[in-house]
Coordinates of C-alpha atoms in Angstrom, one line a residue:
Chain N
X1 CA 150.2 112.8 86.0
X2 CA 150.4 111.1 89.3
X3 CA 147.9 111.8 92.0
X4 CA 148.9 111.7 95.7
X5 CA 146.3 110.3 97.9
X6 CA 146.4 110.9 101.6
X7 CA 143.5 109.0 102.7
X8 CA 144.0 105.3 102.2
X9 CA 140.2 104.6 102.2
X10 CA 139.6 107.2 99.5
X11 CA 142.2 105.4 97.4
X12 CA 140.2 102.2 97.4
X13 CA 137.1 104.2 96.5
X14 CA 138.5 106.1 93.6
X15 CA 140.6 103.5 91.8
X16 CA 138.6 101.0 90.0
X17 CA 140.4 97.7 90.2
X18 CA 138.7 96.0 87.2
X19 CA 137.3 97.5 84.1
X20 CA 133.9 96.0 84.8
X21 CA 131.8 98.2 87.1
X22 CA 129.5 96.4 89.5
X23 CA 126.0 96.5 88.1
X24 CA 123.1 97.3 90.3
X25 CA 119.6 96.2 89.8
X26 CA 118.0 99.1 87.8
X27 CA 115.1 100.8 89.5
X28 CA 112.6 100.3 86.7
X29 CA 113.1 96.6 86.7
X30 CA 110.9 95.4 89.6
X31 CA 107.7 97.2 88.3
X32 CA 108.3 96.0 84.8
X33 CA 108.8 92.4 86.1
X34 CA 105.6 92.7 88.1
X35 CA 103.6 94.0 85.1
X36 CA 105.0 91.3 82.8
X37 CA 104.1 88.6 85.3
X38 CA 100.7 90.0 85.9
X39 CA 100.0 90.2 82.2
X40 CA 101.4 86.7 81.5
X41 CA 99.2 85.4 84.4
X42 CA 96.1 86.7 82.6
X43 CA 97.0 84.7 79.6
X44 CA 97.4 81.4 81.5
X45 CA 94.1 79.9 80.4
X46 CA 95.3 80.2 76.8
X47 CA 98.4 78.1 77.6
X48 CA 96.9 75.7 80.1
X49 CA 93.9 74.5 78.2
X50 CA 93.3 71.4 80.2
X51 CA 90.2 72.1 82.3
X52 CA 91.3 69.8 85.2
X53 CA 94.7 71.4 85.4
X54 CA 93.4 74.9 85.3
X55 CA 90.8 74.0 87.9
X56 CA 93.6 72.8 90.1
X57 CA 95.5 76.1 89.6
X58 CA 92.3 78.1 90.5
X59 CA 91.8 76.0 93.6
X60 CA 95.5 76.5 94.5
X61 CA 95.3 80.3 94.2
X62 CA 92.0 80.5 96.1
X63 CA 93.6 78.5 98.9
X64 CA 96.6 80.7 98.4
X65 CA 94.6 83.7 99.6
X66 CA 94.0 82.0 102.9
X67 CA 97.7 81.0 103.1
X68 CA 98.8 84.6 102.3
X69 CA 96.8 85.7 105.3
X70 CA 98.3 83.1 107.5
X71 CA 101.8 83.9 106.2
X72 CA 101.3 87.6 106.7
X73 CA 100.5 87.2 110.4
X74 CA 103.2 84.6 110.9
X75 CA 105.9 86.6 109.3
X76 CA 105.0 90.1 110.5
X77 CA 103.8 89.3 114.0
X78 CA 105.2 85.8 114.6
X79 CA 101.6 84.6 115.3
X80 CA 100.7 81.3 113.6
X81 CA 97.0 80.7 113.4
X82 CA 94.6 77.9 112.8
X83 CA 91.8 80.4 112.8
X84 CA 91.9 81.8 109.3
X85 CA 89.4 79.2 108.2
X86 CA 86.8 81.0 110.2
X87 CA 87.1 84.1 108.0
X88 CA 87.5 82.1 104.8
X89 CA 84.2 80.4 105.9
X90 CA 82.5 83.7 106.8
X91 CA 83.4 85.1 103.4
X92 CA 82.1 82.0 101.6
X93 CA 78.9 81.7 103.6
X94 CA 78.3 85.4 103.6
X95 CA 78.4 85.5 99.8
X96 CA 76.2 82.4 99.5
X97 CA 73.7 83.8 101.9
X98 CA 73.6 87.3 100.4
X99 CA 73.1 86.0 96.8
X100 CA 70.9 83.1 97.6
X101 CA 68.6 84.0 100.5
X102 CA 68.6 87.8 100.1
X103 CA 68.9 87.8 96.3
X104 CA 71.5 90.6 96.3
X105 CA 73.6 91.6 93.4
X106 CA 76.8 89.6 93.3
X107 CA 79.1 92.6 93.6
X108 CA 77.1 93.9 96.6
X109 CA 77.2 90.4 98.1
X110 CA 81.0 90.2 97.6
X111 CA 81.5 93.6 99.4
X112 CA 79.1 92.5 102.1
X113 CA 80.9 89.2 102.7
X114 CA 84.3 90.8 103.0
X115 CA 82.9 93.7 105.1
X116 CA 81.0 91.4 107.4
X117 CA 84.1 89.2 107.8
X118 CA 86.2 92.3 108.7
X119 CA 83.6 93.3 111.3
X120 CA 83.7 89.9 112.9
X121 CA 87.5 89.9 112.7
X122 CA 87.6 93.2 114.5
X123 CA 85.6 91.7 117.4
X124 CA 87.6 88.5 117.4
X125 CA 90.9 90.3 117.0
X126 CA 90.1 92.7 119.9
X127 CA 89.6 89.6 122.0
X128 CA 92.6 87.5 121.1
X129 CA 95.2 89.9 119.8
X130 CA 97.0 90.1 123.2
X131 CA 97.4 86.3 123.6
X132 CA 100.9 84.9 123.5
X133 CA 102.0 82.7 120.6
X134 CA 101.1 79.2 121.8
X135 CA 97.8 80.4 123.4
X136 CA 97.0 82.2 120.2
X137 CA 97.5 79.0 118.2
X138 CA 95.2 77.0 120.6
X139 CA 92.4 79.6 120.9
X140 CA 92.3 80.2 117.1
X141 CA 91.9 76.4 116.6
X142 CA 89.0 76.5 119.1
X143 CA 87.4 79.5 117.4
X144 CA 87.6 78.0 113.9
X145 CA 86.0 74.7 115.3
X146 CA 83.4 76.9 116.9
X147 CA 82.5 78.3 113.5
X148 CA 82.2 74.8 112.1
X149 CA 79.8 73.9 114.9
X150 CA 77.8 77.2 114.4
X151 CA 77.2 76.6 110.7
X152 CA 76.0 73.1 111.5
X153 CA 73.5 74.2 114.1
X154 CA 70.1 72.7 113.6
X155 CA 68.4 76.1 113.9
X156 CA 70.5 77.5 111.0
X157 CA 69.9 74.5 108.8
X158 CA 67.3 76.2 106.6
X159 CA 69.7 79.0 105.8
X160 CA 73.2 77.3 105.9
X161 CA 72.2 73.8 105.0
X162 CA 73.9 72.0 107.9
X163 CA 76.6 69.6 106.9
X164 CA 75.2 69.5 103.3
X165 CA 76.2 73.1 102.9
X166 CA 74.6 75.6 100.5
X167 CA 74.6 75.9 96.8
X168 CA 75.8 79.3 95.4
X169 CA 73.5 80.8 92.8
X170 CA 73.1 84.4 91.8
X171 CA 71.3 86.5 89.3
X172 CA 73.1 89.1 87.2
X173 CA 76.8 89.4 86.6
X174 CA 79.9 89.9 88.7
X175 CA 82.5 91.9 86.7
X176 CA 80.8 90.7 83.5
X177 CA 80.7 87.1 84.6
X178 CA 77.3 85.4 84.8
X179 CA 76.8 82.2 86.9
X180 CA 77.3 80.0 83.8
X181 CA 80.7 81.6 83.0
X182 CA 82.3 80.4 86.2
X183 CA 84.3 77.5 84.8
X184 CA 88.0 77.5 85.5
X185 CA 88.9 79.5 82.4
X186 CA 86.0 82.0 83.0
X187 CA 86.8 82.7 86.7
X188 CA 90.6 82.8 86.1
X189 CA 90.9 86.6 85.4
X190 CA 88.9 87.3 88.5
X191 CA 91.0 85.0 90.7
X192 CA 94.2 86.3 89.3
X193 CA 93.2 89.9 89.8
X194 CA 92.1 89.2 93.4
X195 CA 95.4 87.5 94.1
X196 CA 97.3 90.4 92.6
X197 CA 95.2 92.9 94.7
X198 CA 95.8 90.9 97.9
X199 CA 99.5 90.6 97.2
X200 CA 99.7 94.3 96.6
X201 CA 97.8 95.2 99.7
X202 CA 99.9 92.9 101.9
X203 CA 103.1 94.2 100.3
X204 CA 102.2 97.8 101.0
X205 CA 101.3 96.8 104.6
X206 CA 104.7 95.1 105.0
X207 CA 107.0 97.7 103.6
X208 CA 105.9 100.9 105.3
X209 CA 105.9 102.1 108.9
X210 CA 103.0 99.7 109.7
X211 CA 105.1 96.7 108.8
X212 CA 108.0 98.1 110.7
X213 CA 105.9 98.5 113.8
X214 CA 104.4 95.0 113.5
X215 CA 107.9 93.5 113.3
X216 CA 109.0 95.6 116.2
X217 CA 106.1 94.1 118.2
X218 CA 107.1 90.6 117.1
X219 CA 110.7 91.1 118.2
X220 CA 110.2 92.8 121.5
X221 CA 106.7 94.0 122.5
X222 CA 107.8 95.4 125.8
X223 CA 110.4 97.6 124.3
X224 CA 107.9 98.9 121.7
X225 CA 105.6 99.9 124.5
X226 CA 108.5 101.4 126.4
X227 CA 109.4 103.4 123.4
X228 CA 105.9 104.9 123.2
X229 CA 104.3 102.8 120.5
X230 CA 100.9 101.2 121.0
X231 CA 101.1 97.5 120.4
X232 CA 97.5 96.5 120.7
X233 CA 95.8 98.4 117.9
X234 CA 98.4 97.4 115.2
X235 CA 97.9 93.7 116.1
X236 CA 94.2 94.0 115.7
X237 CA 94.5 95.9 112.4
X238 CA 96.9 93.3 111.1
X239 CA 94.5 90.6 112.1
X240 CA 91.6 92.3 110.4
X241 CA 93.7 92.8 107.2
X242 CA 94.7 89.2 107.1
X243 CA 91.1 88.1 107.8
X244 CA 89.8 90.2 105.0
X245 CA 92.2 88.7 102.6
X246 CA 91.1 85.2 103.7
X247 CA 87.4 86.3 103.3
X248 CA 88.2 87.3 99.7
X249 CA 89.5 83.8 99.3
X250 CA 86.3 82.4 100.8
X251 CA 84.1 84.4 98.3
X252 CA 86.2 83.1 95.4
X253 CA 86.0 79.6 96.9
X254 CA 82.2 79.9 96.8
X255 CA 82.2 81.2 93.3
X256 CA 84.7 78.6 91.9
X257 CA 83.2 75.6 93.6
X258 CA 79.6 76.6 93.3
X259 CA 78.8 75.4 96.8
X260 CA 79.9 75.9 100.4
X261 CA 80.2 73.2 103.0
X262 CA 81.3 73.3 106.7
X263 CA 84.5 71.5 105.7
X264 CA 86.1 74.9 104.9
X265 CA 85.7 76.2 108.4
X266 CA 86.6 73.3 110.6
X267 CA 89.7 71.5 111.9
X268 CA 90.6 70.1 108.5
X269 CA 90.8 73.4 106.7
X270 CA 92.6 74.9 109.7
X271 CA 95.3 72.3 109.1
X272 CA 95.2 72.7 105.3
X273 CA 95.8 76.5 105.3
X274 CA 98.6 76.2 107.9
X275 CA 100.3 73.4 106.0
X276 CA 100.1 75.3 102.7
X277 CA 101.7 78.3 104.5
X278 CA 104.4 76.4 106.1
X279 CA 105.4 74.5 103.0
X280 CA 105.5 77.7 101.0
X281 CA 107.3 79.4 103.8
X282 CA 106.5 82.7 105.4
X283 CA 109.9 84.4 104.7
X284 CA 108.7 85.6 101.3
X285 CA 105.4 87.2 100.5
X286 CA 104.7 84.9 97.6
X287 CA 105.8 81.7 99.4
X288 CA 102.4 80.8 100.8
X289 CA 100.8 81.1 97.4
X290 CA 103.3 78.7 96.0
X291 CA 102.7 76.4 99.0
X292 CA 99.0 76.5 98.4
X293 CA 99.4 75.5 94.7
X294 CA 101.8 72.7 95.7
X295 CA 99.3 71.6 98.4
X296 CA 96.4 71.3 96.0
X297 CA 98.5 69.5 93.4
X298 CA 99.8 67.0 96.0
X299 CA 96.3 66.6 97.4
X300 CA 94.8 65.8 93.9
X301 CA 97.7 63.3 93.4
X302 CA 97.6 61.6 96.8
X303 CA 94.0 61.8 98.0
X304 CA 92.9 58.6 96.3
X305 CA 95.7 56.6 97.9
X306 CA 94.6 57.5 101.4
X307 CA 98.2 58.4 102.4
X308 CA 97.6 62.1 102.3
X309 CA 97.8 62.7 106.1
X310 CA 101.1 60.8 106.3
X311 CA 102.7 62.9 103.6
X312 CA 101.2 66.1 105.0
X313 CA 102.4 65.3 108.5
X314 CA 105.9 64.5 107.3
X315 CA 105.9 67.6 105.1
X316 CA 105.1 69.9 108.1
X317 CA 107.7 68.3 110.3
X318 CA 110.3 68.3 107.6
X319 CA 109.7 71.9 106.5
X320 CA 109.5 73.3 110.0
X321 CA 112.7 71.5 111.1
X322 CA 114.9 71.5 108.0
X323 CA 113.6 74.3 105.8
X324 CA 112.3 77.1 108.0
X325 CA 112.1 79.5 105.0
X326 CA 109.9 77.0 103.2
X327 CA 109.9 76.6 99.4
X328 CA 109.7 80.3 99.0
X329 CA 112.8 80.9 101.0
X330 CA 114.7 78.2 99.1
X331 CA 113.7 79.7 95.7
X332 CA 114.8 83.1 96.9
X333 CA 118.1 81.8 98.1
X334 CA 118.7 80.1 94.8
X335 CA 117.7 83.2 92.8
X336 CA 120.0 85.4 94.9
X337 CA 122.9 83.1 94.3
X338 CA 122.2 83.0 90.6
X339 CA 121.9 86.8 90.5
X340 CA 125.3 87.2 92.2
X341 CA 126.9 84.7 89.8
X342 CA 125.5 86.2 86.7
X343 CA 125.8 89.9 87.4
X344 CA 128.6 90.2 89.9
X345 CA 130.8 87.4 88.8
X346 CA 130.9 86.1 92.3
X347 CA 131.3 82.4 93.0
X348 CA 129.5 80.7 95.7
X349 CA 132.1 80.1 98.4
X350 CA 130.9 76.6 99.0
X351 CA 131.8 75.4 95.5
Chain I
X1 CA 66.9 63.2 136.2
X2 CA 69.2 65.8 137.7
X3 CA 71.2 63.1 139.4
X4 CA 71.6 61.2 136.2
X5 CA 72.8 64.4 134.4
X6 CA 75.1 65.2 137.2
X7 CA 76.7 61.7 136.9
X8 CA 76.9 62.1 133.1
X9 CA 78.8 65.4 133.6
X10 CA 81.1 63.7 136.1
X11 CA 81.7 60.8 133.8
X12 CA 82.5 63.0 130.8
X13 CA 84.5 65.3 133.2
X14 CA 86.6 62.3 134.3
X15 CA 87.6 61.6 130.7
X16 CA 88.4 65.3 130.0
X17 CA 90.3 65.5 133.3
X18 CA 92.6 62.6 132.4
X19 CA 93.4 64.2 129.0
X20 CA 93.7 67.8 130.0
X21 CA 95.9 67.1 133.1
X22 CA 98.2 65.2 130.8
X23 CA 98.4 68.2 128.5
X24 CA 98.9 70.6 131.4
X25 CA 101.7 68.5 132.9
X26 CA 103.7 68.3 129.7
X27 CA 103.2 72.0 129.2
X28 CA 104.3 72.9 132.7
X29 CA 107.5 70.8 132.5
X30 CA 108.5 71.0 128.9
X31 CA 106.8 74.2 127.7
X32 CA 105.3 72.2 124.9
X33 CA 101.7 72.2 123.7
X34 CA 101.1 68.6 122.5
X35 CA 98.9 69.0 119.5
X36 CA 99.2 65.2 119.0
X37 CA 97.4 64.4 122.3
X38 CA 94.1 63.8 120.6
X39 CA 95.6 61.4 118.1
X40 CA 97.3 59.4 120.9
X41 CA 93.9 59.1 122.5
X42 CA 92.4 58.0 119.2
X43 CA 95.1 55.4 118.6
X44 CA 94.8 54.1 122.2
X45 CA 91.0 53.7 121.8
X46 CA 91.4 51.6 118.6
X47 CA 94.3 49.6 120.1
X48 CA 92.1 48.9 123.2
X49 CA 89.1 48.0 121.1
X50 CA 91.2 45.4 119.2
X51 CA 93.0 44.0 122.2
X52 CA 89.8 44.1 124.2
X53 CA 87.9 42.0 121.6
X54 CA 90.7 39.5 121.4
X55 CA 91.2 39.1 125.2
X56 CA 89.2 41.2 127.6
X57 CA 88.6 44.8 128.5
X58 CA 90.6 44.4 131.7
X59 CA 93.7 43.3 129.9
X60 CA 93.4 46.3 127.6
X61 CA 92.9 48.6 130.5
X62 CA 96.2 47.6 132.0
X63 CA 98.2 46.8 128.8
X64 CA 97.4 49.8 126.6
X65 CA 98.3 52.7 129.0
X66 CA 101.5 50.8 129.9
X67 CA 102.3 50.2 126.3
X68 CA 101.7 53.9 125.5
X69 CA 103.7 55.1 128.5
X70 CA 106.6 52.8 127.9
X71 CA 106.8 53.0 124.1
X72 CA 105.0 56.2 123.1
X73 CA 106.4 58.3 125.8
X74 CA 110.1 57.7 124.9
X75 CA 109.3 58.1 121.2
X76 CA 107.8 61.5 121.9
X77 CA 110.6 62.4 124.3
X78 CA 113.6 61.2 122.3
X79 CA 112.2 61.5 118.9
X80 CA 110.6 65.0 119.1
X81 CA 111.1 66.9 122.3
X82 CA 114.8 66.4 122.9
X83 CA 116.1 67.0 119.4
X84 CA 113.9 70.1 119.2
X85 CA 114.7 71.2 122.7
X86 CA 116.6 74.3 121.7
X87 CA 114.0 75.4 119.1
X88 CA 111.2 77.8 119.9
X89 CA 108.1 76.1 121.5
X90 CA 106.1 77.0 118.4
X91 CA 108.3 74.8 116.2
X92 CA 107.7 71.9 118.5
X93 CA 104.0 72.6 118.5
X94 CA 103.8 72.6 114.7
X95 CA 105.9 69.4 114.4
X96 CA 103.6 67.8 116.9
X97 CA 100.6 68.9 114.8
X98 CA 102.3 67.1 111.9
X99 CA 102.8 64.1 114.2
X100 CA 99.1 64.2 114.9
X101 CA 98.4 63.8 111.2
X102 CA 100.9 60.9 110.9
X103 CA 99.3 59.2 113.9
X104 CA 95.9 59.5 112.3
X105 CA 97.2 57.9 109.2
X106 CA 98.7 55.1 111.3
X107 CA 95.3 54.6 112.9
X108 CA 93.5 54.3 109.5
X109 CA 96.3 52.2 108.0
X110 CA 96.3 49.7 110.9
X111 CA 92.7 49.7 112.2
X112 CA 90.7 51.0 109.2
X113 CA 88.1 53.7 109.3
X114 CA 85.2 51.6 110.6
X115 CA 83.5 52.6 113.8
X116 CA 84.0 50.2 116.7
X117 CA 81.5 49.5 119.4
X118 CA 83.1 48.3 122.6
X119 CA 80.9 46.5 125.1
X120 CA 81.4 47.3 128.8
X121 CA 82.9 44.3 130.6
X122 CA 80.8 41.8 132.5
X123 CA 80.3 43.3 136.0
X124 CA 80.0 46.8 134.6
X125 CA 77.6 46.0 131.7
X126 CA 74.2 46.6 133.3
X127 CA 72.6 49.4 135.2
X128 CA 72.7 50.3 138.9
X129 CA 70.0 52.0 140.8
X130 CA 71.2 55.4 142.0
X131 CA 68.7 57.2 144.2
X132 CA 65.9 55.4 142.6
X133 CA 67.0 55.9 139.0
X134 CA 68.7 53.3 136.8
X135 CA 72.1 54.4 135.7
X136 CA 74.6 52.7 133.5
X137 CA 77.1 51.0 135.8
X138 CA 80.1 51.7 133.4
X139 CA 79.6 55.4 133.8
X140 CA 79.7 55.1 137.5
X141 CA 82.9 53.2 137.1
X142 CA 84.2 56.1 135.0
X143 CA 83.3 58.6 137.7
X144 CA 85.1 56.5 140.3
X145 CA 88.2 56.2 138.1
X146 CA 88.2 59.9 137.4
X147 CA 88.0 60.8 141.1
X148 CA 90.6 58.2 141.8
X149 CA 93.0 59.5 139.2
X150 CA 92.6 63.1 140.3
X151 CA 93.2 62.1 143.9
X152 CA 96.2 60.0 142.9
X153 CA 97.7 62.8 140.8
X154 CA 97.1 65.3 143.6
X155 CA 98.7 63.0 146.1
X156 CA 101.7 62.4 143.8
X157 CA 102.2 66.1 143.3
X158 CA 101.7 67.1 146.9
X159 CA 103.1 64.3 148.9
X160 CA 106.1 62.8 147.1
X161 CA 109.5 64.2 146.4
X162 CA 109.1 63.7 142.7
X163 CA 105.8 65.6 142.8
X164 CA 107.6 68.4 144.6
X165 CA 110.2 68.6 141.9
X166 CA 107.5 68.6 139.2
X167 CA 105.8 71.6 140.9
X168 CA 109.1 73.3 141.3
X169 CA 110.2 72.9 137.7
X170 CA 106.7 74.0 136.6
X171 CA 107.0 77.1 138.7
X172 CA 110.5 78.1 137.8
X173 CA 112.7 75.7 135.7
X174 CA 115.9 77.7 136.1
X175 CA 115.9 77.9 139.8
X176 CA 114.8 74.3 140.2
X177 CA 117.8 73.2 138.1
X178 CA 120.1 75.3 140.2
X179 CA 118.7 73.7 143.3
X180 CA 119.7 70.3 141.9
X181 CA 116.6 69.0 140.3
X182 CA 117.3 66.7 137.3
X183 CA 114.9 68.4 134.9
X184 CA 115.7 66.1 132.0
X185 CA 114.9 63.0 133.8
X186 CA 111.8 64.6 135.3
X187 CA 110.7 65.8 131.9
X188 CA 111.0 62.3 130.5
X189 CA 109.0 60.9 133.3
X190 CA 106.2 63.4 132.9
X191 CA 106.1 62.9 129.1
X192 CA 105.6 59.2 129.6
X193 CA 103.0 59.8 132.2
X194 CA 101.1 62.2 129.9
X195 CA 101.1 59.7 127.0
X196 CA 100.1 57.0 129.4
X197 CA 97.2 59.1 130.6
X198 CA 96.0 59.7 127.1
X199 CA 96.2 55.9 126.5
X200 CA 94.3 55.3 129.7
X201 CA 91.6 57.8 128.6
X202 CA 91.4 56.1 125.2
X203 CA 90.7 52.7 126.7
X204 CA 88.1 54.1 129.1
X205 CA 86.4 56.0 126.3
X206 CA 85.7 52.7 124.4
X207 CA 82.5 51.6 126.1
X208 CA 81.5 55.2 126.8
X209 CA 81.6 56.8 123.3
X210 CA 81.7 55.3 119.9
X211 CA 85.3 54.7 118.7
X212 CA 85.6 56.5 115.4
X213 CA 88.4 58.2 113.5
X214 CA 87.1 61.7 114.3
X215 CA 87.2 61.3 118.1
X216 CA 90.8 62.5 118.4
X217 CA 90.4 65.9 116.7
X218 CA 87.1 66.5 118.5
X219 CA 88.6 65.8 121.9
X220 CA 91.8 67.8 121.1
X221 CA 89.8 70.9 120.5
X222 CA 87.8 70.5 123.7
X223 CA 91.0 69.8 125.7
X224 CA 92.7 72.9 124.3
X225 CA 89.7 74.9 125.5
X226 CA 89.9 73.2 128.9
X227 CA 93.7 74.0 129.2
X228 CA 93.1 77.7 128.1
X229 CA 90.2 78.0 130.5
X230 CA 92.1 76.6 133.4
X231 CA 95.1 78.8 132.8
X232 CA 97.8 77.3 130.5
X233 CA 100.0 74.9 132.4
X234 CA 98.0 74.8 135.6
X235 CA 97.0 71.3 136.6
X236 CA 94.5 72.3 139.3
X237 CA 93.0 74.7 136.8
X238 CA 92.8 72.0 134.1
X239 CA 90.9 69.7 136.5
X240 CA 88.5 72.5 137.5
X241 CA 88.0 73.6 133.9
X242 CA 87.5 70.0 132.7
X243 CA 84.6 69.6 135.1
X244 CA 83.2 73.0 134.2
X245 CA 83.2 72.2 130.5
X246 CA 81.7 68.8 131.1
X247 CA 78.9 70.3 133.2
X248 CA 78.2 73.1 130.7
X249 CA 78.1 70.6 127.8
X250 CA 75.9 68.0 129.6
X251 CA 73.4 70.4 131.1
X252 CA 73.5 72.6 128.0
X253 CA 72.4 69.6 125.9
X254 CA 69.4 69.1 128.2
X255 CA 68.3 72.7 128.7
X256 CA 69.3 74.4 125.4
X257 CA 69.9 71.6 123.0
X258 CA 69.7 74.0 120.0
X259 CA 73.0 75.6 120.8
X260 CA 74.6 72.9 123.0
X261 CA 77.5 72.2 120.7
X262 CA 78.6 75.9 120.8
X263 CA 78.5 76.3 124.6
X264 CA 82.1 75.3 125.4
X265 CA 83.3 77.9 122.9
X266 CA 81.0 80.6 124.4
X267 CA 82.5 79.7 127.8
X268 CA 86.0 80.1 126.3
X269 CA 85.1 83.6 124.9
X270 CA 83.5 84.6 128.2
X271 CA 86.6 83.6 130.2
X272 CA 88.9 85.3 127.6
X273 CA 87.0 88.5 128.1
X274 CA 86.7 88.2 131.9
X275 CA 90.0 86.6 132.9
X276 CA 92.4 86.4 129.9
X277 CA 95.0 84.6 132.1
X278 CA 92.6 81.7 132.8
X279 CA 90.7 80.6 135.9
X280 CA 93.7 79.5 137.9
X281 CA 96.7 81.3 136.3
X282 CA 99.6 79.1 135.6
X283 CA 102.8 79.7 133.8
X284 CA 102.1 81.2 130.3
X285 CA 104.8 81.1 127.8
X286 CA 105.5 84.1 125.6

């Protein structure tokens, strides 16, 4: 039986040219992948038994929380910041103060540290959220340096320890972990869950109407205002969200290191968090995490040679100029190409 | 006592003025915030300390700024700013931040991490009596140099044809280009001038502050505050803000020593609340 087709477009739709239908990614796949990765992550200490290596991974993920925050602001609002160290620091110092000086329960101290950081971030964000890109970069660098000067003030030395920092010690347990259990293997589940929580929160913020509005502001703020959207409040909210994630990183830094020093608030850390973010790339949500792990690894390999600043400087310049998507963007491009090849039988046009 | 503090503030202000006006110049002409400015200053201070101890302070005072302007300026211009000219200003700023790290590595690799103490040269070594109080002669020299360079810069900008072009490009680059101003050549000139100024400030800082590897980052942060306070890209604003920050820091360390180190930042926050566009609004890039 022959079918007459009037519409030439319909003909191309209805007649399959090859026997193989184009496969689409099934809907159930992403949640399953996420659950598998999350579960596998929890088992990492069983695989990586080397204490040093695991410690490196923990440090990388903790720094990764700060980098996630920087990456979120950079990707969604186009605002690069040196200032995330201030909130990483307020989280770390807040936790150390609450458990040490005030003898609070660790869980209460954790919530206090993040809450207090969010309050500070609201005030700071309200002040600087309107600044244009370059001025934002400059002012946040000044603000993070201000925090470094603050914690080193002579008057606060009895509480914050000046440039010696404070030792973190607490009574009781945090999610079943006592102070003595906080080796790399002990703290791993806590860090892994915190990272998962932060990634989930930032992912939700990116995908919904909130992320859409942020990207609208990034692309054309004037047009957003013209179309009747407020542009000030979303920026402040995004800043507070990012700062809270960084504060969570700060608390975990305090827990995993056992002490807090002014180094994590000042100029040096400002550079570190930004470099980790840039190397990982802001185009993907997980890029900054990967960048942070890469950074801590490189740091542990290079810091004895004294050439770390050279490589870091070249890495920033190289990534910014030649690889704007960072390592995350590169991996995503490779995965996408592989996916097309395997499931759609397409060949990369360049080969 | 007050006179001495006043002179202290002026001496420190002179150093900040030299650095901040260089930053503001480059920003006005090239729309670039030079995050490597502090590292250039650091490198200049170490170079000057080395040259100065081998020959004399005066040789360093002439040679180092020239060297930096003639070699460093073109490196910055042709190595970074021109190739990245079509990229967003943020990219250039981040690359320059990377450049700052590289320059700091160069400083450590070439000169080491040891602190250098630079003696003031012969005629400027002692103290001079100012209104009955003994005051270090070298700081008086700094004050004079600072005033001289501000006047010189103002005269250059106000009285010469090149200065007119610089102001024109700073105000509106497109119209200035249409009117026949060679913005490329002017940009190169200003970049060299800015790097030379940072070199000059580095030499002058030697006998005034201790030359150590942290001085670049410290001064960069203060200079960024100065530039934001003054209104980003505004040269007059940068000079005014440099003096303001110097006064606040010097008098703060006498009256409220407990919180003196935080005062410049308090000033920054106050100005951001009160006048977000800066004291003397310049051109602010989006």
